[in-house]
């Protein structure tokens, strides 16, 4: 645990010198809440503040992190993607079905990723060129992906493929006798790559510019069309990747997987400090948002007496609190 | 159609061919002929002014060139070849760099990013942030600006944002530089710096399009001009061969009498026995305004002069309660009040037009009529609708009084030209029939005819008993209208003088001299 904290502090210092800190306030607050929860948990329940518990939270929510990363791109432009939960389900079913049919695992994975990216791209094209509300276009995507899932299979298909099982069960040793999994590695890599793309590439900065003012971005001669379609493609890709992780996590494909998961992902992004109106936010924040969500669940597991529905209540309350904080923070000096 | 083309005389590139030639361009929006067979020729190494009243089609012509709007008829040639741009990025790639009228930057990114977005310096495939900030700093310095490139753009006042937009445009190696009203919120100093840059670019052979409603600026910087009226081409002229009066007549198509009819404000000394309609004592806010006293009387125009950042706008915002004061007392008709928000101020019959119309005033998707009635409706409360007949009458009355075009109350606000939007905002507050009217740069971006109309309207309102605070960067205008003047510098009031034979030079001298001298001067003027 201590190493993780030290790392994020130095990262935070670097980021801090790069731009004014007020923009980071929501992320800091989320991070503080996360640390606070771990602290309280550590005092109340034995073994809670153990690093391995943290690694478990990461493992249990790896797919959600990947989903939230993709969604952050979309929300930063001022859009929304409601289809991600369905794409997760579709991805698990495609993976399970193709493996059942005896496809090589690599090909199965590729098919999943292509399908998700394609759906995202189509939605992006509709949104940009036909000027369809993102909410509507991706709502259609939600139904479409879920429908396709039923078409492929209505029953749950177990995944028995050797490669998949190996990846799912492999544990990667860490210093100090801890271990982690490939799911966590993939999720964290996604966060790192996405953070780099958003902060240090033209594509990423254009994402923020579109969120700030789309018409200005267009008049500044930025490639608005490419980027706007691109963020939905990325979100589709991340949803498919999240779906693969979910398939690895449960080792099955099922049309009823991940119902309503898009809402959990959106909640995590908002809790992570990203403005739904676009232009402000960080993928690292979204990741912490997911971790907050995961920690609440762990809390309830450790307690044992609380019903799992408390997760929902806690998330609801947190969401409200964070929206209020954002409002106050963004009102600024003027 | 009168098209008298003349060869460019001034430029050293006498015999050169135009870089851009627009021929018989027409654009219609619905049933509005925004442009009807308009032509424009741009030569390398010239500053070409686009002249015309509000709504004449200047911005539309620019957007037709840069691919924001597609043209209905006509041809565009670039460097001798027919060429039409289909997007602003295509125009930019072809070396046409543009600052559009409504400052088009993104507030949530830094100054440096706004300047270099789309062409950031890169290293190892990623944006090289330090190099980007350094380059931005360098360009800003060359423009004589001291702005931190790493600061977030939205935190800066509107004038700084305008400067950043200009810096973005001049930073590229452009063949053509288009500036649509770049100077509307700038002060004399900054305009001079901009002109230095333009002269340098002109000497390098860049073709510059310049739009401004300030005739002085046109005569200072422009070589040639194209005059538009109501979407048609009137004439192309050499600036040096066109006397001002003739230019104004060409633009508005009639004689300009109103400016002459309007006398100049004469001085008034506050009579201690009268009760001020609004009185503030020791009004201050940290970082915005130092303790300031001010009394406003019925029927009086108080002009506020001072450079950019002198605290003009801050004073207005504090008077109106748009920002809350740290210290100070406000009394309205000698009753102490606290103005905690604009709402309170409106209830006490104060009105305020902001300098930043894009961010604070305009609701683009509502009609002109709705925009006009917004403040009145808000002050009545939303449960007491304004009767239809009253609405129609009020809207009609102010559309005529301010000559708003198109004269269609149902037109969408965002489709109006910049100057006409400004007029609608002014109408919005006049409709509420305030006792105190605070105008922050009300004539910015407004053509010379409309400016005269607004000025005479202000004079008329004052003569009917309204108290007006008139803030403007144009000292002539302040002098013409005010009874009394307040001079601001370094976020405080440095002088208050009645308008007896004061000249622009006098005001400039006060702004420039040391504070201690001014105190004496201010008190010795009556
Ligand atoms: N997108 C649009 N839709 C409908 N009408 C428009 C649109 N854009 C401009 N117009 C109309 O075209 C005319 C010309 O507008 P334009 O903005 O070119 O004027 P301008 O000369 O730049 O005026 P200003 O000095 O006020 O900026 C106006 O009558 C305006 O209402
Ligand atoms: Mg214009």
Coordinates of N, CA, C and O and ligand atoms in Angstrom, one line a residue, chain B residues 27-30 32-35 51-63 69 101-102 180-181 211 213 228 230-231 357 405-406 411-412 414-421 445-447, ligand 1:
Chain B
X27 N -24.4 34.3 -50.8 CA -24.8 33.3 -49.8 C -26.1 33.7 -49.3 O -26.4 34.9 -49.0
X28 N -27.0 32.8 -49.2 CA -28.3 33.1 -48.5 C -28.5 32.2 -47.4 O -28.2 31.0 -47.4
X29 N -29.1 32.7 -46.3 CA -29.5 31.9 -45.2 C -31.0 32.0 -45.1 O -31.6 33.1 -44.8
X30 N -31.7 31.0 -45.5 CA -33.2 31.0 -45.5 C -33.6 32.1 -46.6 O -33.2 32.0 -47.7
X32 N -32.6 35.3 -46.1 CA -31.7 36.5 -45.9 C -30.6 36.4 -46.9 O -29.9 35.4 -46.9
X33 N -30.5 37.4 -47.8 CA -29.4 37.4 -48.7 C -28.2 38.1 -47.9 O -28.0 39.3 -47.9
X34 N -27.4 37.2 -47.3 CA -26.3 37.7 -46.5 C -25.2 38.3 -47.4 O -24.6 39.4 -47.1
X35 N -25.0 37.7 -48.6 CA -24.1 38.2 -49.6 C -24.7 38.1 -50.9 O -25.3 37.1 -51.3
X51 N -15.2 47.1 -44.9 CA -16.0 48.1 -44.2 C -17.5 47.9 -44.4 O -17.9 47.4 -45.5
X52 N -18.2 48.3 -43.4 CA -19.7 48.2 -43.6 C -20.4 48.2 -42.2 O -19.7 48.0 -41.2
X53 N -21.6 48.5 -42.3 CA -22.4 48.6 -41.0 C -22.6 47.2 -40.4 O -22.3 46.2 -41.0
X54 N -23.2 47.2 -39.2 CA -23.5 45.9 -38.6 C -24.5 45.1 -39.5 O -25.5 45.7 -40.0
X55 N -24.1 43.9 -39.8 CA -25.0 43.1 -40.6 C -24.7 43.3 -42.1 O -25.5 42.8 -43.0
X56 N -23.7 44.0 -42.5 CA -23.4 44.3 -43.9 C -22.9 43.0 -44.6 O -23.1 42.9 -45.8
X57 N -22.4 42.1 -43.8 CA -21.9 40.8 -44.4 C -20.4 40.6 -44.3 O -19.9 39.7 -45.0
X58 N -19.7 41.4 -43.5 CA -18.3 41.3 -43.4 C -17.8 39.9 -42.9 O -17.0 39.2 -43.5
X59 N -18.4 39.5 -41.8 CA -18.1 38.2 -41.2 C -18.5 37.1 -42.1 O -17.7 36.1 -42.2
X60 N -19.6 37.2 -42.8 CA -20.0 36.2 -43.7 C -19.1 36.0 -44.8 O -18.8 34.9 -45.2
X61 N -18.6 37.1 -45.3 CA -17.6 37.0 -46.5 C -16.4 36.3 -46.0 O -15.8 35.5 -46.7
X62 N -15.9 36.6 -44.8 CA -14.7 36.0 -44.3 C -15.0 34.5 -44.1 O -14.1 33.6 -44.5
X63 N -16.1 34.1 -43.6 CA -16.4 32.7 -43.4 C -16.6 32.0 -44.7 O -16.4 30.8 -44.7
X69 N -18.8 28.6 -44.2 CA -20.0 28.5 -44.9 C -19.7 28.1 -46.3 O -18.6 28.5 -46.9
X101 N -14.7 36.8 -35.4 CA -15.2 37.9 -34.5 C -15.5 37.5 -33.1 O -15.1 38.1 -32.2
X102 N -16.3 36.4 -33.0 CA -16.5 35.9 -31.6 C -15.2 35.1 -31.3 O -14.9 34.1 -31.9
X180 N -11.1 39.6 -37.8 CA -12.4 40.2 -37.8 C -12.7 40.9 -36.5 O -12.8 40.2 -35.4
X181 N -12.7 42.2 -36.5 CA -12.8 43.0 -35.3 C -11.9 42.6 -34.1 O -12.3 42.3 -33.1
X211 N -10.9 44.1 -40.1 CA -12.3 44.6 -39.9 C -12.3 45.4 -38.6 O -11.8 44.9 -37.6
X213 N -14.7 48.8 -36.6 CA -15.6 49.9 -36.7 C -15.0 51.2 -36.3 O -15.6 52.3 -36.2
X228 N -19.0 47.3 -48.0 CA -20.2 46.5 -48.2 C -21.4 47.2 -47.6 O -21.2 47.9 -46.6
X230 N -25.5 46.1 -46.8 CA -26.6 45.1 -46.9 C -26.3 43.9 -47.8 O -27.1 43.5 -48.6
X231 N -25.1 43.4 -47.6 CA -24.8 42.2 -48.4 C -24.4 42.4 -49.8 O -24.2 41.5 -50.6
X357 N -20.4 39.9 -24.1 CA -21.7 39.5 -24.4 C -21.9 38.0 -24.7 O -22.9 37.4 -24.5
X405 N -31.3 44.9 -37.0 CA -31.5 44.2 -38.3 C -31.0 42.8 -38.2 O -30.0 42.5 -37.6
X406 N -31.7 41.8 -38.8 CA -33.0 42.0 -39.6 C -34.1 42.4 -38.6 O -34.1 41.9 -37.5
X411 N -36.4 36.2 -35.4 CA -35.1 35.7 -35.9 C -34.4 35.1 -34.7 O -34.5 35.5 -33.5
X412 N -33.6 34.1 -34.9 CA -32.8 33.5 -33.8 C -31.6 34.3 -33.5 O -30.9 34.8 -34.4
X414 N -28.7 33.8 -32.4 CA -27.3 33.4 -32.9 C -27.1 33.7 -34.3 O -25.9 33.8 -34.8
X415 N -28.1 34.0 -35.1 CA -28.0 34.3 -36.5 C -27.8 35.8 -36.8 O -27.6 36.2 -37.9
X416 N -27.8 36.6 -35.7 CA -27.6 38.0 -35.9 C -26.1 38.3 -36.0 O -25.3 37.6 -35.4
X417 N -25.8 39.4 -36.7 CA -24.4 39.8 -36.7 C -24.0 40.3 -35.3 O -24.9 40.7 -34.5
X418 N -22.7 40.3 -35.1 CA -22.2 40.7 -33.7 C -22.7 42.0 -33.2 O -23.2 42.1 -32.0
X419 N -22.7 43.0 -34.0 CA -23.2 44.3 -33.6 C -24.7 44.3 -33.2 O -25.1 45.0 -32.3
X420 N -25.4 43.6 -34.0 CA -26.9 43.6 -33.7 C -27.2 42.9 -32.5 O -28.1 43.2 -31.7
X421 N -26.4 41.8 -32.2 CA -26.6 41.1 -30.9 C -26.3 42.1 -29.7 O -27.1 42.1 -28.7
X445 N -18.0 47.0 -31.0 CA -18.4 46.2 -32.2 C -19.7 46.8 -32.9 O -20.3 46.1 -33.6
X446 N -20.0 48.0 -32.6 CA -21.2 48.6 -33.2 C -20.8 49.6 -34.2 O -19.8 50.4 -34.0
X447 N -21.5 49.6 -35.4 CA -21.0 50.5 -36.4 C -21.3 51.9 -36.1 O -22.0 52.3 -35.2
Ligands
LIG1 N1 -25.9 31.5 -39.8 C1 -26.8 32.5 -40.1 N2 -28.1 32.2 -40.3 C2 -28.9 33.2 -40.7 N3 -28.5 34.5 -40.9 C3 -27.2 34.8 -40.8 C4 -26.3 33.8 -40.3 N4 -25.1 34.4 -40.3 C5 -25.3 35.7 -40.6 N5 -26.6 36.0 -40.9 C6 -27.1 37.2 -41.4 O1 -26.3 37.7 -42.4 C7 -26.2 39.1 -42.3 C8 -24.7 39.5 -42.3 O2 -24.1 39.2 -41.1 P1 -22.5 39.4 -40.8 O3 -22.3 38.7 -39.5 O4 -21.7 39.0 -41.9 O5 -22.5 40.9 -40.6 P2 -21.2 41.8 -40.2 O6 -21.0 42.7 -41.4 O7 -20.0 41.0 -39.8 O8 -21.7 42.7 -39.0 P3 -21.0 43.2 -37.6 O9 -20.3 44.4 -37.9 O10 -22.2 43.4 -36.7 O11 -20.2 42.0 -37.2 C9 -26.9 39.6 -41.1 O12 -28.2 40.1 -41.5 C10 -27.1 38.3 -40.3 O13 -28.3 38.4 -39.5

